[in-house]
Backbone as a ProteinNet text record, in pm:
[ID]
protein_1_A
[PRIMARY]
XXXXXXXXXXXXXXXXXXXXXXXXXXXXXXXXXXXXXXXXXXXXXXXXXXXXXXXXXXXXXXXXXXXXXXXXXXXXXXXXXXXXXXXXXXXXXXXXXXXXXXXXXXXXXXXXXXXXXXXXXXXXXXXXXXXXXXXXXXXXXXXXXXXXXXXXXXXXXXXXXXXXXXXXXXXXXXXXXXXXXXXXXXXXXXXXXXXXXXXXXXXXXXXXXXXXXXXXXXXXXXXXXXXXXXXXXXXXXXXXXXXXXXXXXXXXXXXXXXXXXXXXXXXXXXXXXXXXXXXXXXXXXXX
[TERTIARY]
2103.3	2045.6	2159.7	2281	2427.8	2393.6	2363.2	2326.2	2203.5	2106.8	1989.9	2000.6	2073.4	2107.5	2216.8	2325.3	2398.8	2354	2240.2	2183.7	2069.1	2053.1	1911.6	1798.6	1767.9	1652.1	1599.6	1722.6	1694.6	1764.2	1737.2	1816.6	1974.4	2035.8	2226.1	2226.2	2300	2339.1	2484.4	2498.3	2622	2729.9	2734.4	2809.9	2756.9	2823.4	2802.8	2889.3	2822.9	2908.4	2907.9	3037.6	3021.8	3111.9	3059.1	3111.4	3181.7	3316.3	3414.2	3438.9	3354.1	3403.5	3564.6	3614.5	3727.9	3776.6	3645.4	3668.4	3518.1	3512.5	3412.4	3492.4	3394.8	3492.7	3534.5	3642.7	3704.8	3632.3	3529.5	3452.6	3371.8	3339	3262.1	3375.7	3470	3563.4	3590.7	3598.5	3606	3487.3	3375.2	3229.2	3241.5	3292.8	3290.6	3387.1	3519.2	3592.4	3547.1	3459.6	3368.8	3280	3208.4	3098.4	3156.9	3264.7	3333.9	3388.8	3457.1	3506.2	3404.7	3322.6	3225.6	3107.4	3068.1	2893	2940.9	3002.9	3005.6	3067.4	3225.4	3318.5	3243.5	3193.2	3156.6	3039.8	2988.4	2853.1	2885	3032.2	3049.6	3007.1	2991.2	2952.1	3065.5	3111	3254.3	3181.6	3248.4	3233.8	3317.8	3262.8	3349.1	3361.9	3473.9	3504.1	3518.1	3420.6	3460.3	3482.5	3543.6	3572.5	3612.2	3560.4	3590.5	3683.4	3737.7	3866.6	3831	3922.7	3885.1	3815.3	3709.6	3624.9	3694.1	3755	3833.4	3947	3997	4117	4065.7	3995.4	3962.6	3918.2	3825	3802.7	3876.2	4024.7	4109.7	4226.6	4187.8	4313.1	4243.5	4343.5	4318.4	4347.7	4367.2	4369.7	4282.4	4181.8	4071.7	3957.3	3871.8	3724.2	3636.3	3580.9	3515.8	3373	3282.5	3151.4	3119	3031.9	3030.5	2964.5	3001.1	2917.6	2810.2	2682.2	2581.3	2605.3	2711	2744.1	2675.2	2656.9	2576.1	2658.9	2577.4	2636.6	2589.6	2691.4	2646	2706.9	2606.9	2647.2	2663.4	2728.1	2759.6	2655.6	2538.2	2425	2361.8	2395.8	2349.3	2254.9	2198.6	2105.3	2190.5	2099.5	2154.7	2169	2219.6	2164.6	2264.1	2238	2342.6	2382.8	2505.2	2585.9	2501.1	2490.5	2416.8	2519	2439.5	2456.8	2472	2646.9	2672.1	2745.5	2788.8	2870.9	2826.2	2681.2	2650.5	2655.3	2612.4	2609.5	2745.9	2870.4	3006.5	3065.3	3057.7	3165.9	3067.8	2927.2	2856.9	2794.3	2716.5	2635.3	2738.2	2825.4	2901.7	2991.2	3078.9	3147.9	3075.4	2968.1	2868.5	2844.8	2785.9	2734.8	2870	2972.4	3108.7	3121.9	3120	3178.1	3052.3	2921.2	2812.5	2835.6	2861.4	2908.3	3001	3129.3	3234.8	3189.6	3097.2	3068.7	2950.5	2872.5	2791	2887.3	2993.6	3096.3	3078.7	3014.3	3010.6	3072.7	3215	3253.1	3228	3196.6	3191.8	3294.4	3286.5	3164.1	3092.7	3078.1	3049.7	2896.4	2793.3	2652.6	2613.1	2524.2	2457.9	2352.6	2323	2207.5	2085.6	1980.4	1844.8	1825.8	1844.3	1848.8	1927.6	2008.1	2121	2071	2060.7	2005.2	2069.7	2081.5	2131.8	2009.9	1989.7	1897.8	1960	1914.9	1995.1	1908.9	1978.8	1899.9	1947.9	1850.6	1873.1	1807.9	1853.8	1838.3	1752.2	1620.3	1534.8	1427.1	1395.7	1288.4	1174.2	1047.4	924.1	921.2	1021.1	1006.7	1008.1	1102.5	1158.4	1084.8	999.4	925.6	900.4	928.2	924.2	1030.7	1118.4	1255.9	1282.5	1212.5	1219.7	1198.4	1284	1254.4	1314.1	1245	1320.3	1465.8	1531.8	1682.5	1635.5	1787.8	1763.2	1800.7	1848.1	1952.5	1851.7	1844.9	1800.9	1855.1	1977.3	2050.1	2036.3	1972.5	1933.1	1807.8	1791	1628.2	1672.1	1592.5	1598.4	1514.9	1562.2	1458.9	1468.6	1356.4	1384.1	1337.5	1405.8	1362.4	1291.2	1379.6	1318.2	1169.2	1161.7	996.5	921.7	971.7	902	866.2	973.9	925.9	845.2	818.6	737.6	862.3	970.1	1063.4	1098.4	1078.9	1130.8	1261.8	1293.1	1416.1	1432.1	1328.9	1355.2	1367.6	1304.9	1293.5	1452	1515.1	1657	1745.9	1761.4	1810.4	1817.4	1664.2	1682.1	1729.4	1759.1	1815	1946.8	1974.3	2144.4	2179.6	2079.3	2143.7	2129.1	2061.3	2042.6	2196.8	2251.1	2381	2484.4	2460.8	2582.2	2632.4	2555.3	2572.8	2518.1	2479.4	2409.7	2483.7	2608.4	2676.1	2721.2	2613	2649.1	2625.5	2742.2	2764.3	2683.6	2657.2	2582.4	2681.1	2680	2782.4	2768.8	2862.8	2846.5	2996.7	3023.9	3146.2	3163.1	3287.1	3309.8	3268.9	3297.3	3265.6	3134.2	3024.8	2888.9	2811.6	2780	2709.1	2590.4	2513.9	2393.3	2406.6	2521.3	2526.4	2450.6	2389.2	2331.2	2436.6	2392.1	2478	2519.5	2449.2	2464.9	2589	2583.8	2699.9	2830.2	2809.1	2926.7	2991.8	2916.7	2950.6	3035.5	2977.1	3023.8	3151.5	3217.8	3319.3	3419.4	3378.1	3451.5	3498.5	3402.7	3440.8	3508.7	3464.2	3561.2	3665.9	3692.1	3783.4	3834.4	3950.6	4002.7	4053	4132.6	4197.9	4093.5	3977.7	3894.9	3788.8	3802.9	3748.6	3838	3959.9	4082.1	4047	4061	4014.2	3918.9	3790.4	3704.1	3670.3	3767.4	3766.9	3843.3	3955.3	4053.7	3973.2	3921	3840.2	3746	3661.7	3564.9	3641.7	3750.8	3811.6	3868.3	3903.4	3959.6	3892.2	3745.6	3649.4	3554.9	3626.2	3541.5	3522.2	3638.7	3594.8	3573.1	3531.5	3493.9	3608.1	3572.6	3670	3773.6	3873	4022.6	4028.5	3974.1	3948.6	3892.5	3788.6	3728.9	3811.9	3854.4	3945.6	4069	4133.4	4224	4208.6	4097.4	4061.3	3991.8	3988.8	3941.4	3786	3707.1	3566.3	3544.8	3585.6	3557.7	3452.6	3427.4	3280.2	3253.5	3116.7	3120.9	3034	3102.7	3017.2	3098.1	3063.2	3153.4	3069.3	3147.3	3083.3	3127.6	3050.8	3069.3	2972.4	3051.4	3014.5	2863.1	2873.7	2750.9	2643.9	2522.2	2406.8	2384.6	2471	2463.3	2543.8	2640.8	2688.4	2796.4	2855.8	2987.4	3103.9	3220.5	3311.3	3303.4	3297.2	3275.3	3343.6	3439	3494.9	3433.8	3347	3256.7	3122.3	3107.3	2920	2865.1	2724.2	2683.1	2652	2690.2	2657	2623	2661.9	2608.3	2463.4	2404.6	2288.8	2218.8	2074.6	2023.5	1998.6	2058.3	2054.2	1899.1	1894.6	1757.8	1737.4	1858.9	1836.2	1805.5	1868.7	1832.8	1667.8	1632	1467.1	1398	1434.1	1366.5	1342.9	1494.9	1487.4	1418.8	1390.2	1319.7	1164.2	1137.1	983.4	952.6	1056.6	1001.9	916.5	947.2	895.7	968.3	937.7	984.5	1066.2	983.6	1084.6	1223	1209.2	1344.1	1439.4	1387.3	1479.5	1555.2	1473.7	1502.5	1613.4	1599.9	1691.4	1809.8	1794.1	1929.1	1999.8	1942	2015.3	2076.6	1979.6	2027.1	2042.4	2036.5	2063.4	1952.1	1989.5	1858.3	1886.1	1751.2	1738.2	1841.4	1872.1	1949.3	2102.1	2153.4	2272.4	2264.3	2394.6	2418	2415.1	2313.7	2279.5	2306	2358.5	2361.3	2237.8	2117.2	2008.3	1884.9	1939	1853.9	1930.5	2002	2104.9	2002.3	2107.6	2027.9	1975	1978.1	1915.5	1915.8	1829.4	1812.4	1804.5	1854.7	1872	1744.4	1687.6	1595.2	1591.3	1717.2	1746.6	1781.1	1762.9	1791.3	1917.6	1960.7	2076.2	2119.2	2249.5	2324.1	2424.1	2441.5	2516	2652.2	2746.5	2909.9	2965.9	2923.1	2970.4	2933.6	2820.5	2774	2801.4	2873.5	2894.8	2785.4	2774.6	2662.1	2669.7	2773.4	2810	2763.6
4611.8	4699.4	4660	4638	4634.2	4500.6	4418.3	4272.7	4249.3	4315	4277	4380.4	4486.8	4529.8	4433.8	4381.4	4272.1	4160	4122.3	3983.2	4027.4	4149.4	4187.3	4207.8	4156.9	4202.8	4344.5	4434.2	4567.5	4582.5	4735.2	4786.4	4782.2	4780.5	4789.1	4944.1	4959.6	5095.5	5142.1	5263	5327.6	5305.4	5346.7	5341.7	5295.4	5218.5	5193.3	5310.6	5407.2	5453.6	5446.2	5432.3	5392.5	5521	5573.3	5689.1	5650.6	5668.5	5607.7	5692.7	5691.6	5776.4	5781.2	5659.1	5632.9	5543.1	5522.8	5447.9	5365.4	5281.8	5164.4	5038.4	4975.7	4827.7	4741.6	4670.9	4611.5	4499.8	4454.8	4364.5	4442.9	4571	4634	4644.3	4668.9	4692	4561.1	4468.3	4329.4	4278.6	4307.9	4327.8	4347.9	4498.8	4553	4541.6	4460	4415.9	4300.9	4215.4	4107.4	4142.6	4223.3	4293.8	4345.7	4376.2	4461.6	4328.1	4247.3	4147.3	4006	3980.2	3885.8	3914.8	4058.4	4055.2	4194.1	4295.1	4418.3	4419.2	4347.8	4361	4263.1	4158.7	4073.5	4111.5	4213.4	4275.6	4423.5	4441.3	4577.8	4693.6	4666.7	4821.4	4863.2	4947.7	5033.5	5065.9	5030.8	5073.9	5165.9	5310.2	5416.4	5437.1	5472.5	5497.1	5640.5	5705.9	5841	5887.5	6001.5	6024.9	6167.8	6233.3	6392.7	6381.6	6244.5	6215.5	6133.9	6130.8	6042.1	6103	6059.7	6108.3	6122.8	6019	5948.6	6069.1	6064.4	6167.3	6326.5	6319	6485.8	6550.9	6444.3	6448	6523.8	6460.5	6477.5	6562.5	6635.4	6712.2	6864.8	6919.3	7026.8	7147.7	7115.9	7209.7	7161.9	7089.9	7070.3	7108.9	7153.5	7181.9	7022.6	7031.2	6875.3	6908	6829.9	6833.8	6710.2	6771.8	6678.6	6559.3	6437	6314.7	6360.5	6275.3	6307.8	6223.6	6309.8	6234	6272.2	6200.9	6208.9	6313.2	6405.9	6501.9	6509.4	6513.2	6556.8	6675.9	6779.8	6911.9	6901	7035.3	7030.2	7031.6	7068.1	7092.5	6956.3	6852.6	6729	6680.9	6808.6	6812.1	6732.2	6639.8	6556.5	6623.8	6592.6	6635	6564.8	6612.4	6545.3	6672.3	6644.6	6735.4	6726.1	6808.5	6819.1	6718	6630.4	6518.5	6588.1	6639.1	6688.2	6588.2	6465.5	6387.1	6305.1	6289.9	6242	6318.2	6453.5	6539	6576.8	6571.8	6609	6457.3	6371	6254.8	6145.9	6189.8	6093.5	6166.7	6240.5	6312.3	6401.5	6480.5	6583.2	6489.6	6415.9	6365.4	6278.9	6219.8	6143.7	6283.3	6386	6480.4	6537.9	6552.5	6591.6	6500.8	6367.3	6277.3	6284.9	6280.3	6298.2	6408.9	6525.1	6643.2	6624	6532.8	6509.9	6414.8	6332.8	6188.5	6292.3	6385.3	6450.5	6559.2	6578.5	6666.8	6836.6	6835.5	6966	6999.7	6970.4	6986.8	7112.9	7124.9	7267	7338.1	7474.5	7563.3	7583.1	7480.6	7479.4	7476.4	7559	7534	7425.8	7340.8	7221.7	7259	7230.7	7280.6	7215	7263.2	7236.2	7084.1	7041.9	6920.7	6851.3	6839.2	6750.3	6697.7	6564.7	6481.3	6348.5	6313	6184.2	6125.8	5973.2	5902.4	5810.6	5871.5	5804.2	5695.2	5590	5483.4	5496.4	5482.7	5460	5343	5263.9	5150.1	5141.2	5217.4	5234.8	5125.2	5043	4919.8	4970.8	4884.3	4935	4963.4	4904.4	4935.5	5054.5	5110.6	5274.7	5380	5349.4	5419.1	5572.4	5604	5727.5	5831.4	5743.2	5832.7	5859.9	5801.9	5836.6	5970.3	6032.6	6183.4	6234.6	6331.8	6381.4	6403.9	6473.7	6520.5	6648.6	6686.3	6845	6950.9	6880.2	6954.4	6917.8	6981.9	6980.4	6867.3	6838.7	6757.8	6609.1	6627.4	6432.7	6424.1	6314.1	6233.1	6111.8	6117.6	6023.3	5899.5	5778.5	5659.6	5550.2	5486.9	5393.3	5273.6	5203.7	5067.2	4947.8	4950.4	4809.1	4861.1	4999.9	5026.8	4999.9	5032.7	4989.3	4849	4755.8	4617.2	4580.6	4677.5	4613.4	4497.7	4533.7	4464.4	4511.6	4435.7	4459.9	4433.3	4480.3	4455.8	4280	4202.9	4051	4001.8	4047.7	4050.4	4039.7	4158.6	4183.2	4077.9	4034.9	3969.2	3797.5	3772	3633.7	3657.2	3725	3750.1	3767.3	3825.5	3818.8	3669	3618.5	3485.7	3376.2	3408.9	3318.4	3336.9	3454	3473	3452.8	3396.1	3341.8	3489.8	3575.4	3703.8	3706.8	3603	3622.4	3686.6	3689.3	3773.9	3930.6	3990.8	4131.4	4190	4287.4	4368.8	4519.3	4561.2	4688.2	4811.3	4897.9	4996.9	5112.2	5155.6	5269	5275.9	5402.1	5407.2	5325.7	5299.9	5210	5245.8	5405.8	5454.8	5515.5	5479.1	5546.8	5544.6	5677.7	5651.9	5579.2	5581.6	5480.9	5346.3	5308.8	5148.2	5119.7	4990.9	4939.1	4868.3	4809.1	4742.4	4605.2	4539.4	4423.5	4432.2	4521.8	4585.9	4608.6	4688.5	4728.1	4596.8	4519.9	4383.8	4323.4	4311	4232.7	4272.9	4437.5	4495.7	4442.5	4412.2	4393	4253	4183.1	4037	3944.5	4032.8	3974.8	4043.6	4172.8	4255.4	4361.2	4288	4352	4498	4487.8	4616.5	4717.8	4673.9	4778.6	4774.7	4735.5	4759.2	4881.1	4876.6	4958.1	5087.9	5076.3	5200.9	5280.2	5233.2	5327.1	5353.6	5260.6	5313.8	5447.6	5414.8	5551.7	5642.3	5657	5777.5	5828	5737	5786.2	5866.1	5858.3	5904.5	6023.2	6034.5	6147.5	6268.6	6236.4	6310	6383.4	6345.1	6357.1	6491.7	6608.5	6727.1	6825.1	6732.3	6800.6	6787.6	6816.1	6813.7	6920.5	6846.5	6917.9	7061.8	7077.5	7194.9	7313.9	7281.8	7368.4	7410.2	7292.2	7292.4	7395.8	7390.5	7449.6	7598.1	7650.6	7791.8	7815.6	7740.6	7818.4	7798.6	7731.3	7707.5	7583	7576	7414.9	7379.6	7253.2	7203.8	7214.8	7268.9	7301.6	7165.8	7058.7	6932.7	6814.7	6711.7	6581.1	6498	6461.2	6380.6	6246.7	6159	6023.4	5969.5	5823.1	5754	5679.5	5650	5545.9	5636.6	5582.5	5650.7	5667.1	5578.8	5587.4	5704.4	5791.5	5883.4	5846.2	5737.2	5686.3	5651.2	5624.4	5586	5425.1	5447.6	5308.9	5208	5225.3	5074	5050.6	5126.4	5115.3	5126.5	5116.1	5142.7	5004.8	5005.9	4887.4	4817.7	4740.1	4703.2	4554.3	4479.2	4367.3	4353.7	4425.7	4421.7	4590.2	4580.8	4710	4714	4824.9	4831	4895.6	4890.8	4906.7	5049.6	5146.6	5286.2	5343	5229.3	5269.2	5239.1	5149	5102.8	5208.4	5247.8	5345.4	5497.4	5512	5637.5	5602.1	5466.6	5470.1	5443.4	5446.8	5406.9	5284.4	5190.5	5052	5045.7	5128.9	5137.1	5021.1	4928.3	4815.5	4882.9	4950.1	5016.4	5042.8	5150.7	5195.3	5109	4990.3	4886.7	4829.2	4797.7	4735.4	4795.6	4941.7	5038.6	5016.2	5029	5016.3	4914.9	4790.8	4672.7	4677.9	4692.7	4669.4	4770.9	4896.7	5032.1	5076	5160.7	5213.3	5108.6	5098.5	4997.4	5037.9	4933.1	4988	5027.2	5076	5073.7	5239.4	5293.4	5443.4	5474.4	5490.4	5549.8	5677.2	5718.9	5904.7	5949.2	5879.2	5971.9	5912.3	5815.3	5763.6	5742.6	5802.6	5790.6	5711.6	5597.5	5492.8	5597.3	5676.6	5731.3	5885.2	5960.6	6078.2	6120.3	6253.2	6307.1	6323.3	6262.7	6267.3	6368.8	6384.2	6477.1	6614.2	6710.6	6852.1	6857	6902.8	6915.2	7037.1	7061.7	7168.3	7198.6	7340.3	7387.7	7373.1	7382.3	7368.7	7286	7165.3	7031.6	7031.5	7062.3	7065.2	7175.7	7264.1	7387.5	7459.8	7484.2	7529.2	7662.3	7738.8	7885.3	7967.1
-3270.9	-3398.3	-3468.5	-3449	-3542.6	-3631.8	-3510.8	-3544.8	-3634.9	-3595.5	-3677.8	-3848.4	-3879.7	-3976.9	-4050	-3971.5	-4053.3	-4106.5	-4030.7	-4072.8	-4181.8	-4205.9	-4313.8	-4246.9	-4126	-4057.8	-4061.9	-4033.5	-4053.5	-4203.7	-4247.4	-4354.8	-4338.2	-4406.4	-4379.5	-4332.6	-4237.9	-4211.2	-4258.5	-4261.6	-4313.2	-4224.6	-4094.1	-3991.9	-3837.7	-3768.7	-3625.8	-3542.1	-3455.3	-3385.5	-3247.9	-3158.2	-3033	-2970.3	-2904.8	-2812.9	-2694.8	-2672.2	-2560.8	-2461.1	-2354.6	-2243	-2168.4	-2226.1	-2161.3	-2068.2	-2001.7	-1858.6	-1861.5	-1969.7	-1972.3	-1914.3	-1855.6	-1794.8	-1914.6	-1913	-1983.1	-2051.9	-1992.6	-2079.6	-2182.6	-2155.3	-2293.5	-2388	-2362.4	-2479.7	-2572.1	-2476	-2556.2	-2613.9	-2560.3	-2632.6	-2766	-2770.9	-2877	-3011.9	-2936.1	-3031.7	-3125.2	-3035	-3094.7	-3178.1	-3155	-3240.8	-3367.4	-3355.5	-3475.9	-3563.6	-3531.6	-3594.4	-3640	-3557.1	-3592.2	-3640.9	-3628.4	-3687	-3805.2	-3728.8	-3861.7	-3981.7	-3969.5	-4048.5	-4195.3	-4164.4	-4246	-4335.3	-4279.9	-4300	-4353.9	-4386.5	-4432.3	-4359.3	-4245.4	-4141.8	-4060.9	-4098.5	-4016.1	-3881.6	-3800.6	-3648.9	-3605.2	-3583.1	-3548.5	-3412.7	-3353.3	-3233.5	-3233.1	-3110.5	-3114.1	-2942.8	-2909.5	-2790.5	-2782.1	-2669.1	-2603.9	-2523.4	-2482.3	-2366.2	-2269.4	-2171.2	-2074.4	-1933.7	-1913.9	-1815.3	-1688	-1641.2	-1525.6	-1496	-1604.2	-1614.7	-1624.3	-1689.1	-1692.6	-1560	-1495.7	-1338.4	-1248.9	-1285	-1162.1	-1207.8	-1330.9	-1382.9	-1363.9	-1278.3	-1257.9	-1379.5	-1479.2	-1592.1	-1711.6	-1653.5	-1770.1	-1725.8	-1827.2	-1797.4	-1767.3	-1669.4	-1640.6	-1661.1	-1733.5	-1740	-1638.3	-1536.4	-1415.7	-1436.5	-1339.8	-1334.3	-1207.2	-1217.4	-1113.4	-1007.3	-914.4	-778.4	-663.3	-561.4	-451.5	-364.3	-307.7	-226.3	-102	10.7	154.7	183.1	187	238.9	379.3	449.9	580.1	667.2	597.8	728.7	718.2	653	653.1	562.4	458.7	356.1	208.5	147.7	48.5	-78	-198.5	-305.3	-420.7	-541.9	-645.8	-736.2	-784.2	-871.3	-1033.2	-1101.2	-1242.1	-1307.2	-1417.1	-1484.2	-1627.1	-1665.4	-1781.5	-1864	-1802.5	-1883.1	-1990	-2008.5	-2122.2	-2239.9	-2224.7	-2339.1	-2367.7	-2284.6	-2326.7	-2390.8	-2330.1	-2352.1	-2437.7	-2487.2	-2541.6	-2711.9	-2641.6	-2758.9	-2829	-2788.3	-2852.5	-2948.1	-2914.1	-3004.1	-3112.4	-3092.2	-3201.6	-3305.4	-3272.4	-3322.5	-3419.3	-3353.5	-3428.5	-3562.1	-3524.7	-3633.2	-3747.1	-3678.2	-3808.6	-3874	-3844	-3938.8	-4029.2	-3962.5	-4054.8	-4166.8	-4119.4	-4228.8	-4316.6	-4302.9	-4399.8	-4462.7	-4448.7	-4513.2	-4476.2	-4359.7	-4294.1	-4163.5	-4130.5	-4006.9	-3921.8	-3812.8	-3716	-3749.4	-3781.7	-3779	-3935.8	-3998.9	-4132	-4108.2	-4177	-4198.5	-4250.7	-4201.5	-4291.6	-4378.7	-4517.1	-4574.8	-4508.6	-4540.7	-4495.7	-4542.7	-4665.3	-4744.3	-4721.6	-4621.7	-4587.3	-4438.8	-4439.5	-4322.2	-4300.2	-4171.2	-4156.5	-4045.9	-4098.1	-4004.1	-3902.1	-3784.3	-3674.1	-3607.5	-3567.8	-3528	-3388.3	-3288.2	-3132.7	-3071	-2991.1	-2943.3	-2834.1	-2818.7	-2715.2	-2741.6	-2645.2	-2674.4	-2596.7	-2625.6	-2600	-2440	-2381.5	-2207	-2182.1	-2266.6	-2242.4	-2342.5	-2410	-2512.4	-2456.4	-2374.3	-2325.4	-2336.1	-2356.2	-2381.8	-2516.2	-2618.1	-2754.5	-2773.5	-2825.4	-2854	-2975.6	-3066.8	-3178	-3143.1	-3246.3	-3266.5	-3218.8	-3149.1	-3113.7	-3220.4	-3322.8	-3455.5	-3552.8	-3673.5	-3800	-3876.8	-3871.4	-3971.2	-3902	-3810.4	-3735.7	-3741.4	-3812.2	-3760.2	-3667.4	-3563.8	-3481.5	-3514.5	-3518	-3547.6	-3463.9	-3443.3	-3293.6	-3356.7	-3427.8	-3481.4	-3399.7	-3274	-3179.9	-3155.2	-3132.4	-3080.6	-3236.2	-3329.5	-3463.5	-3454.1	-3462.5	-3448.7	-3319.6	-3220.7	-3112.5	-2990	-3011.7	-2921.8	-2799	-2693.8	-2530.4	-2523.7	-2395.6	-2344.6	-2370.4	-2324.3	-2339	-2437.9	-2554	-2692.5	-2730.8	-2673.6	-2760.7	-2679.5	-2539.3	-2473	-2536.6	-2588.2	-2665.9	-2787.9	-2855.9	-2983.1	-2967	-2880.2	-2862.5	-2802.1	-2739	-2675.2	-2822.2	-2894	-3037.3	-3111.3	-3084.7	-3187.7	-3091.5	-2974.3	-2888.5	-2811.6	-2808.7	-2750.8	-2601.8	-2519.3	-2408.9	-2287	-2296.7	-2196.3	-2216.3	-2329.7	-2355.6	-2216	-2216	-2082.1	-2105.3	-1967.9	-2011.7	-2001.8	-2119.7	-2129.4	-2044.6	-1950.9	-1885.8	-1796	-1747.9	-1698.7	-1579.4	-1588.4	-1456.9	-1317.5	-1300.1	-1204.7	-1227.5	-1264.8	-1298.9	-1176.5	-1104.3	-983.3	-995.6	-1079.1	-1130.7	-1139.4	-1088.7	-1057.2	-936.1	-948.1	-817.5	-736.2	-649.2	-564	-621.1	-737.9	-777.5	-866.1	-925.2	-1026.6	-936.4	-837.7	-751.8	-679.6	-656.4	-605.6	-721	-846.2	-977	-987.6	-998.7	-994.3	-883.8	-784.9	-639.6	-651.1	-718.7	-665.6	-794.3	-921.9	-1041.5	-1070	-1087.6	-1119.2	-1042	-941.2	-814.1	-882.8	-999	-1054	-1091.2	-1126.6	-1165.2	-1023.6	-917.3	-816.3	-726.4	-746.8	-672.7	-747.3	-867.6	-975.2	-897.5	-909.9	-855.5	-722	-616.4	-461	-484.7	-556.3	-553.5	-619.6	-706.3	-788.2	-693	-597.7	-519.7	-406.4	-366.6	-249.5	-335.4	-455.8	-499.3	-513	-548.3	-546	-463.3	-332.6	-234.1	-203.7	-229.2	-231.5	-330.2	-445.3	-555.2	-664.2	-787.5	-898.1	-898.1	-947.7	-941.4	-975.7	-1074.7	-1158.3	-1078.7	-1000	-933.7	-801.3	-752.4	-642.1	-627.1	-765.8	-801.6	-839.5	-880.8	-888.6	-774.8	-672	-556.7	-521.2	-620	-606	-543	-375.8	-332.6	-306.3	-301.9	-266.9	-118.3	-87.3	50	88.7	107.6	121.9	81.5	56.7	10.3	-100.1	-210.2	-325.9	-284.3	-323.9	-339.8	-448.6	-500.5	-591.6	-558.5	-441.6	-382.6	-322.3	-366	-309.6	-163.7	-50.1	59.2	118.2	53.3	81.6	184.7	163.7	221.2	134	187.3	92	22.2	-96.4	-159.1	-124.5	-62.3	24.9	126.2	181.8	331.4	304	147.7	109.1	158.9	194.4	227.2	100.8	4.4	-107.1	-116.4	-4.7	-7.6	57.5	99.9	130.7	134	143.4	187.8	315.6	396.1	539.9	579.9	698.9	766.6	743.4	745.8	758.1	582.3	525.8	349.1	341.1	383.3	367.5	434.1	551.2	598.1	521.2	470.3	356.7	246.6	208.5	97.1	112.9	244.1	278.3	240.8	210.4	183.2	26.5	-43.4	-168.7	-260.4	-276.1	-364.6	-479.3	-583.9	-694.6	-659.9	-541.5	-482.8	-447.5	-364.9	-316.5	-441	-541.7	-653	-712.4	-735.7	-803.1	-731.9	-594.9	-499.4	-541.2	-559.6	-576.5	-727.5	-828	-980.5	-1024	-966.6	-1042.8	-1150.5	-1233.6	-1323.8	-1428.9	-1481	-1584.9	-1707.1	-1797.7	-1890.8	-1936.6	-2009.3	-2034.8	-2061	-2087.4	-2083.2	-2228.8	-2298.3	-2447.5	-2442.9	-2528.6	-2554.1	-2524.9	-2582.3	-2583.6	-2481.3	-2424.1	-2293.6	-2192.8	-2129.9	-2024	-1901.2	-1857.3	-1764.1	-1630.1	-1606.3	-1505.6	-1507.8	-1410.5	-1427.1	-1311.6	-1270.1	-1120.8	-1058.6	-953.6	-897.2	-773.6	-701.6	-601.5	-665	-543.7	-611.4	-674.3	-784.7	-857.4	-794.1	-806.5	-772.4	-908.5	-890.1	-1015.1	-985.3	-1082.9	-1071	-1007	-1008.6	-948.2	-812.7	-801.9	-657.6	-582.3	-612.4	-551.2	-455.7	-318.1	-280.6	-235	-298.3	-242.4	-363.3
[MASK]
+++++++++++++++++++++++++++++++++++++++++++++++++++++++++++++++++++++++++++++++++++++++++++++++++++++++++++++++++++++++++++++++++++++++++++++++++++++++++++++++++++++++++++++++++++++++++++++++++++++++++++++++++++++++++++++++++++++++++++++++++++++++++++++++++++++++++++++++++++++++++++++++

């Protein structure tokens, strides 16, 4: 959408906003720098980077309230579950809304007049039209230009390729539990430092987040980044195991998702996955 606006195919936007969780792959930050210097700057479109903190550091900080990631849980009785997904709201939506209020001239807790409104573009394509929703606040109006243009993900890919941006990476946390095996392998095989980072994080959150443990609300089970619910360093990311196939009942869509992850990137208003297992409160606490 930024490129379409910069080229005049779509109207010129006032700002482009990137919500930074603090734990994106290096390739994403490199790509963002390129977009800013090669496309946005010449078009006079400011790229604003906003943040609510570093999601990795916050999860491991016993003094910080942590908005939980959708981790895979293995309870002591063998039952499986997932923790609630709060990270999108805390690390994506919250800082964007804060910046929008500031741009409108009404930072929190000021009341925004009824006649003050921002038009917010969200990059959902026709493949995911069901994710297109109205804003949950009065001062925002959600608009979905790609859907209005009838563009699919393939159309977007071809357009990016025409601009020399065929290598556009997915935006998502380095240790996002919604990664498929292909993405885990890509991290392992192309970026040893980032792989070591996610392996260490996976081990560090095994018993729950640091704040919960410090306050005595320990996880009654174990938490994992990989859906196999084994340590990431040992997870079967090179192939789909027989046990996994049996658990998935050989449904091709689920096998595809296991390999490639949930489609899409981590858009604030269209997170790349939804929790499909029973979600548990307070970082998966079963007590």
